[in-house]
PDB file of C-alpha atoms in Angstrom:
ATOM      1  CA  MET A  19      -7.858  32.702  23.014  1.00 58.00           C
ATOM      2  CA  ARG A  20      -7.216  30.863  19.779  1.00 58.00           C
ATOM      3  CA  VAL A  21      -3.706  32.290  19.637  1.00 60.00           C
ATOM      4  CA  LEU A  22      -3.128  30.899  23.126  1.00 60.00           C
ATOM      5  CA  ALA A  23      -4.457  27.516  22.026  1.00 57.00           C
ATOM      6  CA  LEU A  24      -2.081  27.472  19.072  1.00 59.00           C
ATOM      7  CA  PHE A  25       0.790  28.346  21.393  1.00 65.00           C
ATOM      8  CA  PHE A  26       0.086  25.350  23.626  1.00 60.00           C
ATOM      9  CA  VAL A  27      -0.314  23.084  20.600  1.00 57.00           C
ATOM     10  CA  GLY A  28       3.048  24.274  19.303  1.00 64.00           C
ATOM     11  CA  VAL A  29       4.702  23.469  22.632  1.00 62.00           C
ATOM     12  CA  PHE A  30       3.360  19.943  22.606  1.00 58.00           C
ATOM     13  CA  LEU A  31       4.331  19.462  18.973  1.00 59.00           C
ATOM     14  CA  VAL A  32       7.916  20.173  20.010  1.00 58.00           C
ATOM     15  CA  VAL A  33       7.581  17.386  22.580  1.00 58.00           C
ATOM     16  CA  ALA A  34       6.334  15.048  19.838  1.00 56.00           C
ATOM     17  CA  VAL A  35       9.236  16.022  17.579  1.00 55.00           C
ATOM     18  CA  ARG A  36      11.784  15.029  20.194  1.00 60.00           C
ATOM     19  CA  SER A  37       9.895  11.839  21.040  1.00 54.00           C
ATOM     20  CA  ASN A  38       9.667  10.642  17.426  1.00 51.00           C
ATOM     21  CA  LEU A  39      13.294  11.469  16.659  1.00 51.00           C
ATOM     22  CA  GLU A  40      14.446   9.533  19.708  1.00 52.00           C
ATOM     23  CA  ALA A  41      12.352   6.580  18.548  1.00 48.00           C
ATOM     24  CA  GLY A  42      14.163   6.506  15.216  1.00 49.00           C
ATOM     25  CA  LEU A  43      11.283   7.521  12.941  1.00 49.00           C
ATOM     26  CA  PRO A  44      12.611   8.226   9.387  1.00 50.00           C
ATOM     27  CA  LYS A  45      13.308  11.945   9.101  1.00 50.00           C
ATOM     28  CA  PHE A  46      11.243  12.657   5.959  1.00 48.00           C
ATOM     29  CA  GLU A  47       8.224  10.718   7.201  1.00 51.00           C
ATOM     30  CA  HIS A  48       8.522  12.393  10.586  1.00 51.00           C
ATOM     31  CA  ILE A  49       8.555  15.904   9.068  1.00 55.00           C
ATOM     32  CA  CYS A  50       5.506  15.105   6.920  1.00 49.00           C
ATOM     33  CA  GLN A  51       3.597  13.856   9.958  1.00 56.00           C
ATOM     34  CA  VAL A  52       4.405  16.961  11.980  1.00 53.00           C
ATOM     35  CA  VAL A  53       3.421  19.330   9.158  1.00 52.00           C
ATOM     36  CA  ALA A  54       0.222  17.395   8.454  1.00 52.00           C
ATOM     37  CA  CYS A  55      -0.826  17.393  12.109  1.00 53.00           C
ATOM     38  CA  TYR A  56      -0.098  21.096  12.515  1.00 54.00           C
ATOM     39  CA  VAL A  57      -2.134  21.942   9.404  1.00 50.00           C
ATOM     40  CA  ILE A  58      -5.011  19.852  10.763  1.00 51.00           C
ATOM     41  CA  LEU A  59      -4.888  21.599  14.123  1.00 52.00           C
ATOM     42  CA  CYS A  60      -4.637  25.101  12.695  1.00 54.00           C
ATOM     43  CA  SER A  61      -7.406  24.457  10.202  1.00 52.00           C
ATOM     44  CA  SER A  62      -9.695  23.040  12.873  1.00 49.00           C
ATOM     45  CA  ILE A  63      -9.104  25.949  15.227  1.00 48.00           C
ATOM     46  CA  HIS A  64      -9.534  28.456  12.415  1.00 51.00           C
ATOM     47  CA  ASN A  65     -12.828  26.894  11.313  1.00 50.00           C
ATOM     48  CA  GLY A  66     -14.269  27.143  14.802  1.00 48.00           C
ATOM     49  CA  SER A  67     -16.916  24.621  13.896  1.00 46.00           C
ATOM     50  CA  GLY A  68     -16.192  21.930  16.422  1.00 47.00           C
ATOM     51  CA  PRO A  69     -13.297  19.515  16.742  1.00 46.00           C
ATOM     52  CA  TYR A  70     -14.620  16.716  14.584  1.00 43.00           C
ATOM     53  CA  THR A  71     -15.873  18.893  11.720  1.00 45.00           C
ATOM     54  CA  GLY A  72     -12.621  20.853  11.563  1.00 46.00           C
ATOM     55  CA  LEU A  73     -10.491  17.744  11.788  1.00 44.00           C
ATOM     56  CA  ARG A  74     -12.419  15.986   9.044  1.00 45.00           C
ATOM     57  CA  SER A  75     -12.332  18.897   6.592  1.00 44.00           C
ATOM     58  CA  ALA A  76      -8.667  19.636   7.269  1.00 42.00           C
ATOM     59  CA  TYR A  77      -7.748  16.008   6.736  1.00 41.00           C
ATOM     60  CA  GLN A  78      -9.658  15.817   3.464  1.00 43.00           C
ATOM     61  CA  ASN A  79      -8.318  19.101   2.101  1.00 42.00           C
ATOM     62  CA  ASN A  80      -4.720  19.038   3.297  1.00 40.00           C
ATOM     63  CA  PHE A  81      -3.420  15.713   4.530  1.00 39.00           C
ATOM     64  CA  HIS A  82      -3.595  13.683   1.303  1.00 39.00           C
ATOM     65  CA  SER A  83      -1.841  16.405  -0.703  1.00 37.00           C
ATOM     66  CA  PHE A  84       1.586  15.851   0.807  1.00 37.00           C
ATOM     67  CA  HIS A  85       1.595  12.712   2.943  1.00 39.00           C
ATOM     68  CA  PRO A  86       4.037  10.238   1.342  1.00 40.00           C
ATOM     69  CA  VAL A  87       2.764   6.911   0.041  1.00 40.00           C
ATOM     70  CA  ALA A  88       4.346   4.189   2.150  1.00 39.00           C
ATOM     71  CA  MET A  89       3.885   0.563   3.096  1.00 47.00           C
ATOM     72  CA  THR A  90       1.620   0.107   6.087  1.00 34.00           C
ATOM     73  CA  THR A  91       1.218  -2.637   8.640  1.00 35.00           C
ATOM     74  CA  GLU A  92      -2.138  -3.536   7.066  1.00 50.00           C
ATOM     75  CA  GLY A  93      -0.782  -4.222   3.564  1.00 61.00           C
ATOM     76  CA  LYS A  94       1.296  -2.939   0.666  1.00 77.00           C
ATOM     77  CA  GLU A  95       0.983  -0.959  -2.505  1.00 89.00           C
ATOM     78  CA  PRO A  96      -0.052  -3.354  -5.324  1.00 93.00           C
ATOM     79  CA  ASP A  97       2.584  -4.233  -7.922  1.00 95.00           C
ATOM     80  CA  LEU A  98       2.063  -4.579 -11.673  1.00 97.00           C
ATOM     81  CA  HIS A  99       3.874  -7.627 -13.043  1.00 97.00           C
ATOM     82  CA  ARG A 100       4.569  -7.474 -16.796  1.00 97.00           C
ATOM     83  CA  VAL A 101       4.221 -11.093 -17.845  1.00 98.00           C
ATOM     84  CA  GLY A 102       7.354 -12.189 -19.697  1.00 97.00           C
ATOM     85  CA  GLY A 103       9.147  -8.928 -19.006  1.00 96.00           C
ATOM     86  CA  LYS A 104      10.203  -7.130 -22.192  1.00 95.00           C
ATOM     87  CA  ARG A 105       9.146 -10.040 -24.387  1.00 96.00           C
ATOM     88  CA  GLY A 106       5.559  -9.974 -23.191  1.00 97.00           C
ATOM     89  CA  TRP A 107       3.004 -12.716 -23.858  1.00 98.00           C
ATOM     90  CA  THR A 108       4.309 -14.624 -26.874  1.00 97.00           C
ATOM     91  CA  GLN A 109       5.765 -17.948 -27.987  1.00 97.00           C
ATOM     92  CA  ASN A 110       8.994 -19.596 -26.862  1.00 95.00           C
ATOM     93  CA  VAL A 111       9.297 -17.784 -23.541  1.00 97.00           C
ATOM     94  CA  ASN A 112       9.976 -19.710 -20.339  1.00 97.00           C
ATOM     95  CA  TYR A 113       7.193 -18.320 -18.162  1.00 98.00           C
ATOM     96  CA  THR A 114       7.945 -20.820 -15.409  1.00 97.00           C
ATOM     97  CA  GLU A 115      11.402 -19.313 -15.016  1.00 97.00           C
ATOM     98  CA  TRP A 116       9.964 -15.788 -15.204  1.00 98.00           C
ATOM     99  CA  ALA A 117       7.413 -16.522 -12.468  1.00 97.00           C
ATOM    100  CA  MET A 118      10.090 -18.019 -10.208  1.00 96.00           C
ATOM    101  CA  ASN A 119      11.811 -14.624 -10.122  1.00 96.00           C
ATOM    102  CA  GLN A 120       8.627 -12.829  -9.051  1.00 96.00           C
ATOM    103  CA  THR A 121       6.701 -12.640  -5.790  1.00 95.00           C
ATOM    104  CA  PHE A 122       2.962 -12.337  -6.243  1.00 97.00           C
ATOM    105  CA  TYR A 123       0.881 -10.910  -3.412  1.00 96.00           C
ATOM    106  CA  VAL A 124      -2.878 -10.629  -3.057  1.00 95.00           C
ATOM    107  CA  GLY A 125      -3.915  -7.370  -4.721  1.00 94.00           C
ATOM    108  CA  ASP A 126      -1.127  -7.382  -7.324  1.00 96.00           C
ATOM    109  CA  TRP A 127      -1.858  -7.195 -11.050  1.00 97.00           C
ATOM    110  CA  LEU A 128      -0.666  -9.177 -14.066  1.00 98.00           C
ATOM    111  CA  TYR A 129      -0.135  -7.293 -17.323  1.00 98.00           C
ATOM    112  CA  PHE A 130      -0.349  -9.259 -20.555  1.00 98.00           C
ATOM    113  CA  GLY A 131       1.012  -7.479 -23.626  1.00 97.00           C
ATOM    114  CA  PHE A 132       0.433  -9.364 -26.887  1.00 96.00           C
ATOM    115  CA  ASP A 133      -0.871  -9.281 -30.451  1.00 95.00           C
ATOM    116  CA  LYS A 134      -4.629  -9.670 -30.019  1.00 93.00           C
ATOM    117  CA  HIS A 135      -4.988 -10.844 -33.636  1.00 94.00           C
ATOM    118  CA  ILE A 136      -2.894 -13.934 -32.898  1.00 96.00           C
ATOM    119  CA  TYR A 137      -2.979 -14.731 -29.183  1.00 97.00           C
ATOM    120  CA  ASN A 138      -5.356 -14.555 -26.245  1.00 97.00           C
ATOM    121  CA  VAL A 139      -5.290 -15.120 -22.475  1.00 98.00           C
ATOM    122  CA  LEU A 140      -7.484 -17.720 -20.808  1.00 98.00           C
ATOM    123  CA  GLU A 141      -7.635 -18.476 -17.108  1.00 98.00           C
ATOM    124  CA  VAL A 142      -7.829 -22.252 -16.670  1.00 98.00           C
ATOM    125  CA  ASN A 143      -7.644 -24.876 -13.932  1.00 97.00           C
ATOM    126  CA  HIS A 144      -4.594 -26.949 -13.059  1.00 97.00           C
ATOM    127  CA  THR A 145      -5.534 -29.921 -15.230  1.00 97.00           C
ATOM    128  CA  SER A 146      -6.152 -27.781 -18.317  1.00 97.00           C
ATOM    129  CA  TYR A 147      -2.864 -25.998 -17.672  1.00 98.00           C
ATOM    130  CA  GLN A 148      -0.927 -29.259 -17.613  1.00 97.00           C
ATOM    131  CA  GLN A 149      -2.652 -30.657 -20.700  1.00 97.00           C
ATOM    132  CA  CYS A 150      -2.787 -27.353 -22.646  1.00 97.00           C
ATOM    133  CA  ASN A 151      -6.538 -27.786 -22.909  1.00 97.00           C
ATOM    134  CA  ASP A 152      -8.273 -24.549 -23.923  1.00 95.00           C
ATOM    135  CA  LYS A 153     -11.799 -25.987 -23.630  1.00 94.00           C
ATOM    136  CA  GLY A 154     -13.941 -25.235 -20.590  1.00 91.00           C
ATOM    137  CA  PHE A 155     -11.692 -22.404 -19.426  1.00 96.00           C
ATOM    138  CA  VAL A 156     -12.481 -20.471 -16.247  1.00 96.00           C
ATOM    139  CA  LYS A 157     -12.398 -17.006 -17.805  1.00 96.00           C
ATOM    140  CA  ASN A 158     -11.362 -15.285 -21.019  1.00 96.00           C
ATOM    141  CA  ILE A 159      -9.541 -12.147 -19.920  1.00 94.00           C
ATOM    142  CA  THR A 160      -8.610 -11.066 -23.461  1.00 94.00           C
ATOM    143  CA  ARG A 161      -9.677  -7.532 -24.317  1.00 91.00           C
ATOM    144  CA  GLY A 162      -7.346  -5.548 -26.531  1.00 90.00           C
ATOM    145  CA  GLY A 163      -3.878  -7.030 -26.226  1.00 92.00           C
ATOM    146  CA  ARG A 164      -2.951  -4.811 -23.303  1.00 93.00           C
ATOM    147  CA  ASP A 165      -4.842  -6.659 -20.628  1.00 95.00           C
ATOM    148  CA  VAL A 166      -4.561  -6.756 -16.848  1.00 96.00           C
ATOM    149  CA  TYR A 167      -5.714  -9.300 -14.296  1.00 97.00           C
ATOM    150  CA  ASN A 168      -6.149  -8.660 -10.581  1.00 97.00           C
ATOM    151  CA  LEU A 169      -4.860 -11.378  -8.254  1.00 97.00           C
ATOM    152  CA  THR A 170      -7.580 -11.255  -5.619  1.00 95.00           C
ATOM    153  CA  GLU A 171      -6.917 -14.484  -3.710  1.00 94.00           C
ATOM    154  CA  ALA A 172      -4.027 -16.336  -2.120  1.00 96.00           C
ATOM    155  CA  LYS A 173      -3.950 -19.383  -4.395  1.00 96.00           C
ATOM    156  CA  GLN A 174      -2.446 -20.779  -7.593  1.00 97.00           C
ATOM    157  CA  PHE A 175      -3.597 -19.155 -10.848  1.00 98.00           C
ATOM    158  CA  TYR A 176      -3.174 -20.717 -14.298  1.00 98.00           C
ATOM    159  CA  PHE A 177      -3.244 -19.067 -17.728  1.00 98.00           C
ATOM    160  CA  LEU A 178      -2.650 -20.141 -21.313  1.00 98.00           C
ATOM    161  CA  SER A 179      -3.194 -19.068 -24.910  1.00 98.00           C
ATOM    162  CA  SER A 180      -5.529 -21.129 -27.076  1.00 96.00           C
ATOM    163  CA  GLY A 181      -4.979 -22.117 -30.702  1.00 94.00           C
ATOM    164  CA  GLY A 182      -2.177 -24.552 -29.868  1.00 95.00           C
ATOM    165  CA  TYR A 183       0.199 -21.825 -28.710  1.00 98.00           C
ATOM    166  CA  CYS A 184       0.229 -23.314 -25.221  1.00 98.00           C
ATOM    167  CA  PHE A 185       2.381 -26.122 -26.654  1.00 97.00           C
ATOM    168  CA  HIS A 186       4.882 -23.444 -27.676  1.00 96.00           C
ATOM    169  CA  GLY A 187       5.305 -22.191 -24.135  1.00 97.00           C
ATOM    170  CA  MET A 188       2.374 -19.796 -23.772  1.00 98.00           C
ATOM    171  CA  LYS A 189       1.258 -21.025 -20.356  1.00 98.00           C
ATOM    172  CA  LEU A 190       1.724 -19.411 -16.975  1.00 98.00           C
ATOM    173  CA  ALA A 191       1.266 -20.527 -13.367  1.00 98.00           C
ATOM    174  CA  VAL A 192       1.556 -18.016 -10.541  1.00 98.00           C
ATOM    175  CA  ASN A 193       1.420 -18.691  -6.821  1.00 97.00           C
ATOM    176  CA  VAL A 194      -0.235 -15.806  -4.967  1.00 97.00           C
ATOM    177  CA  VAL A 195       0.408 -15.338  -1.248  1.00 95.00           C
ATOM    178  CA  GLU A 196      -0.806 -13.002   1.464  1.00 93.00           C
ATOM    179  CA  PHE A 197       1.460 -10.095   2.318  1.00 88.00           C
ATOM    180  CA  VAL A 198       2.990 -10.493   5.775  1.00 80.00           C
ATOM    181  CA  PRO A 199       4.291  -7.221   7.280  1.00 75.00           C
ATOM    182  CA  SER A 200       7.812  -7.178   8.633  1.00 70.00           C
ATOM    183  CA  PRO A 201       8.103  -7.444  12.422  1.00 69.00           C
ATOM    184  CA  GLN A 202       8.480  -4.229  14.378  1.00 62.00           C
ATOM    185  CA  PRO A 203      12.092  -3.027  14.604  1.00 62.00           C
ATOM    186  CA  VAL A 204      13.777  -3.499  17.953  1.00 59.00           C
ATOM    187  CA  LEU A 205      15.872  -0.860  19.699  1.00 59.00           C
ATOM    188  CA  TYR A 206      18.268  -1.513  22.543  1.00 58.00           C
ATOM    189  CA  GLU A 207      18.366   0.598  25.655  1.00 57.00           C
ATOM    190  CA  ASN A 208      20.854  -0.185  28.419  1.00 63.00           C
ATOM    191  CA  GLY A 209      21.470  -3.569  26.826  1.00 60.00           C
ATOM    192  CA  SER A 210      17.791  -4.568  26.864  1.00 63.00           C
ATOM    193  CA  PRO A 211      15.656  -4.873  23.704  1.00 61.00           C
ATOM    194  CA  ILE A 212      12.560  -2.672  23.464  1.00 57.00           C
ATOM    195  CA  LEU A 213      10.027  -2.277  20.654  1.00 55.00           C
ATOM    196  CA  VAL A 214       9.849   1.016  18.788  1.00 52.00           C
ATOM    197  CA  ALA A 215       6.150   1.110  19.668  1.00 49.00           C
ATOM    198  CA  ALA A 216       7.128   1.160  23.318  1.00 46.00           C
ATOM    199  CA  ARG A 217       9.345   4.186  22.741  1.00 48.00           C
ATOM    200  CA  LEU A 218       6.433   5.858  21.024  1.00 46.00           C
ATOM    201  CA  GLY A 219       4.497   5.514  24.245  1.00 47.00           C
ATOM    202  CA  LYS A 220       5.519   9.106  24.894  1.00 47.00           C
ATOM    203  CA  PRO A 221       3.131  11.838  23.693  1.00 50.00           C
ATOM    204  CA  SER A 222       2.293  10.976  20.085  1.00 52.00           C
ATOM    205  CA  LEU A 223       1.091  13.226  17.289  1.00 53.00           C
ATOM    206  CA  LEU A 224      -2.328  11.589  17.411  1.00 53.00           C
ATOM    207  CA  HIS A 225      -2.638  12.391  21.108  1.00 53.00           C
ATOM    208  CA  LEU A 226      -1.621  15.974  20.404  1.00 55.00           C
ATOM    209  CA  ILE A 227      -4.331  16.390  17.793  1.00 56.00           C
ATOM    210  CA  PHE A 228      -7.043  15.580  20.290  1.00 53.00           C
ATOM    211  CA  PHE A 229      -5.311  17.564  23.018  1.00 56.00           C
ATOM    212  CA  GLY A 230      -5.241  20.641  20.784  1.00 58.00           C
ATOM    213  CA  LEU A 231      -8.843  20.224  19.690  1.00 56.00           C
ATOM    214  CA  THR A 232     -10.028  19.767  23.267  1.00 57.00           C
ATOM    215  CA  LEU A 233      -8.037  22.792  24.406  1.00 56.00           C
ATOM    216  CA  GLU A 234      -9.504  24.885  21.606  1.00 56.00           C
ATOM    217  CA  ARG A 235     -13.023  23.919  22.608  1.00 57.00           C
ATOM    218  CA  LEU A 236     -12.404  24.779  26.252  1.00 52.00           C
ATOM    219  CA  LEU A 237     -10.958  28.184  25.379  1.00 55.00           C
ATOM    220  CA  ASN A 238     -14.008  28.982  23.257  1.00 57.00           C
ATOM    221  CA  TYR A 239     -16.458  28.571  26.142  1.00 51.00           C
TER     222      TYR A 239
END
């Protein structure tokens, strides 16, 4: 019976293959999805311990091992911005110009590389940034000269080095924004625009997972 269930799952996977290719899904991502779903189905049927238990264990053991890391509609992979580029956190660097060539999103990280025996990194407010005032700072993020700072909010952040080095250019302002996903790509069919999501209204891999699991349960009665 389980062999028969796998046969039907295979048939419907072929349907999903054709559907996703017609919808323009990137080939590598498409192949990974098909392989991942088939492993999940086979593992669940082999376990014979119920659809949800098999699906969960198969996902945990197999899916993460080869599914490619990619940008999702919910967000993006965080970036690490090396402050000052190759020069790092030091004197006589135009950090305003450096920041203008960067895009900072919520969740990204700043990396400060500097000589901890000479410099430090203080988070300050806007007024202290403008006046190079290192008193009453918000936070001292200095640790060992190879320090990182997580940009957790969509706002303006300000940093400087104390000891008068701010007057020699060691000050940084970064504007952090929320990541906005790109709009869904549009395909044209018979001269009329349609969303890719609409093309994926055909049997999807997610639907096939639950179809296969349900079929397996029925055949085991």
